[in-house]
Short mmCIF file of C-alpha atoms in Angstrom, two decimals:
data_model
loop_
_atom_site.label_atom_id
_atom_site.label_comp_id
_atom_site.label_asym_id
_atom_site.label_seq_id
_atom_site.Cartn_x
_atom_site.Cartn_y
_atom_site.Cartn_z
CA MET L 16 -49.13 -4.07 42.42
CA SER L 17 -51.87 -2.69 40.05
CA SER L 18 -51.29 -2.84 36.60
CA LEU L 19 -53.25 -0.03 35.27
CA ARG L 20 -51.60 2.82 37.69
CA THR L 21 -48.26 4.85 37.02
CA HIS L 22 -46.79 6.97 40.16
CA ASP L 23 -48.05 9.95 38.02
CA ASP L 24 -51.38 8.87 36.49
CA THR L 25 -54.40 11.36 36.65
CA TRP L 26 -57.86 10.93 35.94
CA ASP L 27 -61.24 12.81 35.67
CA ILE L 28 -64.65 11.71 36.79
CA ALA L 29 -64.94 9.41 33.27
CA THR L 30 -61.58 7.61 33.60
CA SER L 31 -59.50 5.33 36.33
CA VAL L 32 -60.29 6.11 39.76
CA GLY L 33 -62.55 8.78 38.73
CA THR L 34 -65.28 6.06 37.70
CA THR L 35 -65.14 4.18 41.06
CA ALA L 36 -66.70 7.87 42.67
CA VAL L 37 -69.32 7.22 39.92
CA MET L 38 -69.73 3.66 41.28
CA VAL L 39 -70.17 4.70 44.76
CA ALA L 40 -72.14 8.07 44.17
CA ALA L 41 -74.76 5.06 42.07
CA ALA L 42 -75.10 2.96 45.07
CA ARG L 43 -75.93 5.83 47.32
CA ALA L 44 -78.80 7.00 44.91
CA ALA L 45 -80.05 3.40 44.82
CA GLU L 46 -80.21 3.09 48.54
CA THR L 47 -81.57 6.58 48.79
CA GLU L 48 -84.67 5.29 46.47
CA ALA L 49 -85.08 2.01 48.31
CA GLU L 50 -87.42 0.95 50.78
CA ASN L 51 -86.31 1.87 54.03
CA PRO L 52 -82.97 3.02 53.28
CA LEU L 53 -79.92 3.67 55.41
CA ILE L 54 -78.94 7.07 54.04
CA SER L 55 -80.43 9.79 52.37
CA ASP L 56 -78.61 11.49 49.63
CA PRO L 57 -80.52 13.67 47.57
CA TYR L 58 -77.66 14.61 45.31
CA ALA L 59 -76.27 11.44 44.16
CA ARG L 60 -78.80 10.75 41.52
CA MET L 61 -78.26 14.07 39.85
CA LEU L 62 -74.01 13.47 39.96
CA VAL L 63 -74.55 10.17 38.74
CA ASP L 64 -76.94 11.20 35.69
CA GLY L 65 -74.43 13.96 34.74
CA THR L 66 -71.73 11.30 33.66
CA GLY L 67 -74.17 8.67 31.97
CA ALA L 68 -72.79 6.25 34.35
CA GLY L 69 -72.15 3.49 31.71
CA VAL L 70 -71.61 0.01 33.80
CA TRP L 71 -72.70 1.54 36.82
CA ASN L 72 -76.45 2.07 35.59
CA PHE L 73 -77.08 -1.61 36.72
CA MET L 74 -77.04 -0.11 40.61
CA LEU L 75 -79.79 2.33 39.90
CA ASP L 76 -82.21 -0.65 38.61
CA ARG L 77 -84.41 -2.10 41.16
CA ASP L 78 -84.74 -5.10 38.82
CA PHE L 79 -81.19 -6.18 37.87
CA VAL L 80 -80.83 -8.42 40.83
CA GLY L 81 -83.55 -10.55 40.08
CA LYS L 82 -82.87 -11.13 36.12
CA ALA L 83 -79.08 -11.71 37.37
CA ALA L 84 -79.85 -13.91 39.67
CA GLU L 85 -81.47 -16.13 36.98
CA ILE L 86 -77.79 -16.51 35.60
CA ASP L 87 -75.95 -16.62 38.31
CA ALA L 88 -77.30 -16.63 41.71
CA GLU L 89 -74.22 -16.07 43.69
CA ALA L 90 -72.94 -13.18 41.75
CA ALA L 91 -76.56 -11.53 41.86
CA ALA L 92 -75.97 -11.98 45.69
CA ILE L 93 -72.51 -10.22 45.43
CA PHE L 94 -74.05 -7.23 43.77
CA THR L 95 -76.84 -6.77 46.34
CA HIS L 96 -73.91 -7.08 48.82
CA MET L 97 -71.61 -4.52 47.14
CA GLY L 98 -74.77 -2.02 47.26
CA SER L 99 -75.65 -2.90 50.95
CA TYR L 100 -71.75 -2.20 51.90
CA GLN L 101 -71.78 1.24 50.20
CA ALA L 102 -74.91 2.03 52.60
CA VAL L 103 -73.42 0.95 55.79
CA ARG L 104 -70.12 2.77 55.06
CA THR L 105 -71.87 5.86 54.37
CA LYS L 106 -74.16 5.42 57.06
CA PHE L 107 -71.25 4.93 59.53
CA PHE L 108 -68.85 7.92 58.19
CA ASP L 109 -71.91 10.41 58.51
CA GLU L 110 -72.15 8.99 62.03
CA PHE L 111 -68.52 9.78 62.82
CA PHE L 112 -69.04 13.22 61.18
CA ARG L 113 -72.25 14.23 63.50
CA ALA L 114 -70.23 12.90 66.87
CA ALA L 115 -67.11 15.16 65.82
CA ALA L 116 -69.51 18.34 65.48
CA ASP L 117 -71.23 17.20 68.44
CA ALA L 118 -67.62 17.35 69.98
CA GLY L 119 -67.16 21.11 69.13
CA VAL L 120 -64.98 19.98 65.71
CA ARG L 121 -65.69 22.74 63.31
CA GLN L 122 -62.59 21.66 60.55
CA ILE L 123 -63.51 18.94 58.52
CA VAL L 124 -61.00 17.56 55.62
CA ILE L 125 -62.66 14.90 52.97
CA LEU L 126 -59.41 13.15 51.53
CA ALA L 127 -59.84 12.28 47.68
CA SER L 128 -63.73 13.39 48.20
CA GLY L 129 -64.46 12.15 44.81
CA LEU L 130 -68.57 12.71 44.71
CA ASP L 131 -68.82 12.55 48.43
CA SER L 132 -72.01 15.07 49.01
CA ARG L 133 -71.68 15.55 52.62
CA ALA L 134 -70.76 19.26 52.37
CA TYR L 135 -74.03 19.77 51.17
CA ARG L 136 -76.49 16.90 52.38
CA LEU L 137 -75.13 16.90 56.29
CA ASP L 138 -76.71 19.35 58.93
CA TRP L 139 -73.44 21.34 59.71
CA PRO L 140 -73.09 23.25 62.59
CA ALA L 141 -72.74 27.14 61.87
CA GLY L 142 -68.77 28.18 61.45
CA THR L 143 -67.92 24.75 59.85
CA THR L 144 -65.48 24.41 56.92
CA VAL L 145 -65.55 21.42 54.74
CA PHE L 146 -62.15 20.96 52.73
CA GLU L 147 -62.27 18.52 50.04
CA ILE L 148 -59.13 17.23 48.32
CA ASP L 149 -59.29 15.67 44.94
CA GLN L 150 -58.08 15.96 41.37
CA PRO L 151 -59.08 19.34 39.60
CA LYS L 152 -61.38 17.92 37.07
CA VAL L 153 -63.20 15.72 39.77
CA LEU L 154 -63.96 19.02 42.07
CA GLU L 155 -64.94 20.93 39.03
CA TYR L 156 -67.66 18.28 37.92
CA LYS L 157 -69.23 17.99 41.31
CA ALA L 158 -69.59 21.69 42.08
CA THR L 159 -70.62 22.32 38.31
CA VAL L 160 -73.49 19.69 38.32
CA LEU L 161 -74.65 20.68 41.84
CA ALA L 162 -74.69 24.70 41.44
CA GLU L 163 -76.49 24.06 37.97
CA HIS L 164 -79.42 22.26 40.19
CA GLY L 165 -79.21 25.09 42.47
CA VAL L 166 -77.78 23.06 45.58
CA ALA L 167 -75.48 25.20 47.57
CA PRO L 168 -73.39 23.67 50.63
CA SER L 169 -74.33 23.44 54.17
CA ALA L 170 -71.02 24.36 55.58
CA GLN L 171 -68.14 26.84 54.08
CA ARG L 172 -67.05 24.65 51.30
CA ARG L 173 -63.54 24.79 49.87
CA GLU L 174 -62.10 23.21 47.30
CA VAL L 175 -58.33 21.73 47.48
CA PRO L 176 -57.64 20.97 43.81
CA VAL L 177 -54.39 18.49 44.44
CA ASP L 178 -53.40 15.11 43.87
CA LEU L 179 -52.68 13.63 47.13
CA ARG L 180 -49.36 12.27 45.79
CA HIS L 181 -48.35 16.07 45.58
CA ASP L 182 -47.30 18.60 48.26
CA TRP L 183 -51.43 18.63 49.37
CA PRO L 184 -50.64 19.96 52.84
CA LYS L 185 -49.12 23.14 51.38
CA ALA L 186 -52.23 23.52 49.05
CA LEU L 187 -54.80 22.78 52.02
CA VAL L 188 -53.06 25.52 54.35
CA GLN L 189 -53.31 27.67 51.09
CA ALA L 190 -56.85 27.22 51.33
CA GLY L 191 -57.44 28.39 54.86
CA PHE L 192 -56.71 25.24 56.87
CA GLN L 193 -55.78 26.09 60.63
CA VAL L 194 -53.10 23.78 61.79
CA ASN L 195 -53.85 24.65 65.30
CA GLU L 196 -57.62 23.87 65.43
CA PRO L 197 -58.91 20.22 65.65
CA THR L 198 -60.09 18.70 62.54
CA ALA L 199 -62.28 15.87 61.58
CA TRP L 200 -60.55 13.60 58.60
CA LEU L 201 -62.22 11.28 56.60
CA ALA L 202 -60.21 8.96 54.28
CA GLU L 203 -63.10 6.40 52.67
CA GLY L 204 -62.49 4.66 49.51
CA LEU L 205 -59.14 5.82 49.23
CA LEU L 206 -56.03 3.82 50.74
CA MET L 207 -56.78 0.75 48.36
CA TYR L 208 -55.70 2.95 45.32
CA LEU L 209 -52.67 3.79 47.33
CA PRO L 210 -49.47 1.29 47.67
CA ALA L 211 -48.22 0.81 51.25
CA ASP L 212 -45.63 3.46 51.58
CA ALA L 213 -47.78 6.24 50.40
CA GLN L 214 -50.25 5.21 52.64
CA ASP L 215 -47.75 5.52 55.54
CA ARG L 216 -46.69 8.94 54.18
CA LEU L 217 -50.22 10.38 54.25
CA PHE L 218 -51.03 9.75 57.56
CA ALA L 219 -48.06 10.94 58.87
CA GLN L 220 -48.89 14.24 56.74
CA VAL L 221 -52.54 13.94 58.34
CA THR L 222 -50.68 13.41 61.70
CA GLU L 223 -48.30 16.46 61.64
CA LEU L 224 -51.05 18.19 60.30
CA SER L 225 -53.65 17.39 63.32
CA ALA L 226 -53.87 19.44 66.90
CA ALA L 227 -54.79 17.70 70.04
CA GLY L 228 -58.39 16.53 69.92
CA SER L 229 -58.29 16.08 65.90
CA ARG L 230 -60.26 12.96 64.93
CA ILE L 231 -59.99 10.52 61.61
CA ALA L 232 -61.99 8.14 60.78
CA VAL L 233 -60.47 5.62 57.51
CA GLU L 234 -61.82 2.81 55.43
CA THR L 235 -59.08 0.35 55.13
CA ALA L 236 -58.09 -1.61 52.31
CA PRO L 237 -59.55 -5.16 51.88
CA ILE L 238 -57.61 -8.16 51.36
CA GLN L 239 -57.89 -9.59 47.62
CA ALA L 240 -57.69 -13.23 47.20
CA GLN L 241 -56.35 -13.50 43.45
CA GLU L 242 -57.79 -16.34 42.24
CA ARG L 243 -61.16 -15.61 43.69
CA ARG L 244 -61.32 -12.20 42.28
CA ALA L 245 -60.42 -13.84 38.75
CA GLU L 246 -63.02 -16.42 39.28
CA MET L 247 -65.80 -13.41 39.98
CA LYS L 248 -64.67 -11.16 37.51
CA ALA L 249 -65.30 -13.98 34.80
CA ARG L 250 -68.64 -14.59 36.28
CA PHE L 251 -69.51 -10.69 36.22
CA ASP L 252 -68.11 -10.51 32.55
CA ALA L 253 -71.29 -13.21 31.82
CA ILE L 254 -73.80 -11.34 33.24
CA ARG L 255 -72.44 -7.96 31.28
CA GLU L 256 -72.80 -10.13 27.74
CA LYS L 257 -76.10 -11.56 28.81
CA PHE L 258 -77.23 -7.85 29.53
CA GLY L 259 -75.79 -5.83 26.50
CA MET L 260 -73.84 -3.92 29.29
CA ASP L 261 -71.10 -1.76 28.57
CA ASP L 262 -67.70 -3.34 29.50
CA GLY L 263 -66.96 -2.23 32.87
CA LEU L 264 -63.37 -1.27 33.84
CA ASP L 265 -61.98 -3.72 36.28
CA VAL L 266 -62.13 -1.91 39.68
CA ALA L 267 -59.71 -4.26 41.32
CA GLU L 268 -56.69 -3.84 38.60
CA LEU L 269 -56.82 0.11 39.94
CA MET L 270 -56.38 -1.10 43.47
CA TYR L 271 -52.86 -1.97 45.19
CA ASN L 272 -53.03 -5.23 46.90
CA ASP L 273 -49.70 -4.67 48.62
CA PRO L 274 -48.74 -7.34 50.99
CA ASP L 275 -46.38 -5.03 53.35
CA ARG L 276 -49.36 -2.35 53.95
CA ALA L 277 -49.78 -1.29 57.52
CA ASP L 278 -52.87 -2.13 59.95
CA VAL L 279 -54.25 1.38 60.06
CA ALA L 280 -55.23 1.01 63.59
CA VAL L 281 -51.87 -0.29 64.64
CA TRP L 282 -50.08 2.76 62.79
CA LEU L 283 -52.20 5.31 64.45
CA ALA L 284 -51.57 3.97 67.83
CA ASP L 285 -48.24 3.99 67.09
CA HIS L 286 -48.02 7.62 66.48
CA GLY L 287 -49.72 9.51 69.15
CA TRP L 288 -53.54 8.47 68.10
CA GLY L 289 -56.09 6.65 70.17
CA SER L 290 -57.58 4.12 67.75
CA ALA L 291 -60.28 1.46 67.51
CA ALA L 292 -61.22 -0.52 64.37
CA VAL L 293 -64.89 -1.98 63.89
CA LYS L 294 -65.19 -5.32 61.25
CA SER L 295 -67.24 -3.77 58.21
CA ALA L 296 -68.69 -7.31 58.31
CA ASP L 297 -69.95 -6.69 61.69
CA GLU L 298 -71.61 -3.27 60.84
CA MET L 299 -73.40 -5.35 58.06
CA ARG L 300 -74.65 -7.81 59.95
CA ARG L 301 -75.58 -5.47 62.79
CA LEU L 302 -77.68 -3.36 60.16
CA GLY L 303 -79.17 -6.43 58.57
CA ARG L 304 -77.36 -5.77 55.39
CA TRP L 305 -75.04 -9.22 54.85
CA ALA L 306 -76.16 -10.52 51.70
CA LEU L 307 -73.29 -12.97 51.08
CA PRO L 308 -74.57 -16.56 51.15
CA SER L 309 -72.90 -19.34 53.65
CA GLY L 310 -70.64 -21.82 52.19
CA PRO L 311 -67.44 -23.09 51.99
CA ASP L 312 -66.03 -20.13 49.38
CA THR L 313 -67.64 -17.05 50.97
CA PRO L 314 -64.68 -15.11 52.44
CA GLY L 315 -64.08 -14.75 56.01
CA ASP L 316 -64.54 -11.41 57.57
CA ASP L 317 -60.97 -10.61 57.67
CA ALA L 318 -61.39 -10.19 53.80
CA PHE L 319 -63.21 -7.37 53.75
CA SER L 320 -62.27 -3.94 55.30
CA TYR L 321 -62.24 -2.39 58.73
CA PHE L 322 -63.94 0.61 59.72
CA VAL L 323 -60.88 2.39 61.71
CA THR L 324 -61.53 5.70 63.94
CA ALA L 325 -58.92 7.48 66.31
CA VAL L 326 -58.63 10.69 68.14
CA ARG L 327 -55.47 12.75 68.43
CA GLN L 328 -53.91 12.63 71.98
#
């Protein structure tokens, strides 16, 4: 159970779970500006710059990993790995949406959208509507910043400002969602911030709203080894202190390490979806982005997330 979460907590882009959206956008910005990037997100940098980024500024410093390696080579490798993971994850789900669009799906729902810019940067077919569900202040921040930079969505974008722990299906329908049309859903960077029962409830609600032919893509919640996490936190803290970085929020403390969490691929298969799961570690290796050193203390592949995709039958 997370020690920093309550059943009715809320946040904006600068607090609690909202700060993790900045971290992810910073990783996308860094990847976009790197040599031979896996993805292109021209809006990530402007979204991060508007927040001040705080501790996540290190992700935008090309020299940071080299400097950190002088203090702790393994921790520096993990920083590299973190950024590469975000790039691989983004690419995987971008391709999921492209495949859904090619199959004729024109209704998109991004759950807990954060600073996701797919409604703006992907080449959506005419007639596509992208619904973004998140905390009101998070949605407001993103829309305001991009509008100030003259950026317009590439699809019809509809905000659904509601907490996923509340009656979001009602809010989604009120925003124009059509229950009888196939939908492509995305749950990326979300499940680790939900306890097990809330995860089950979320997928039950998605299933109820999904017409035949709907698709879903999910990043599962990774397994956390508590002793290893505590060790790495201490090592990262030493690096932050060395470089005078602002005290960072311990992201792991925002997550629910729930042993009762259902296997997403199995849950979906048991509830009318044809599902498949890919190890994120396998995707990282396939794309040449695995950065962790080998050794007895390196976590096994099952300690990392899976990317699950499914089609409603």
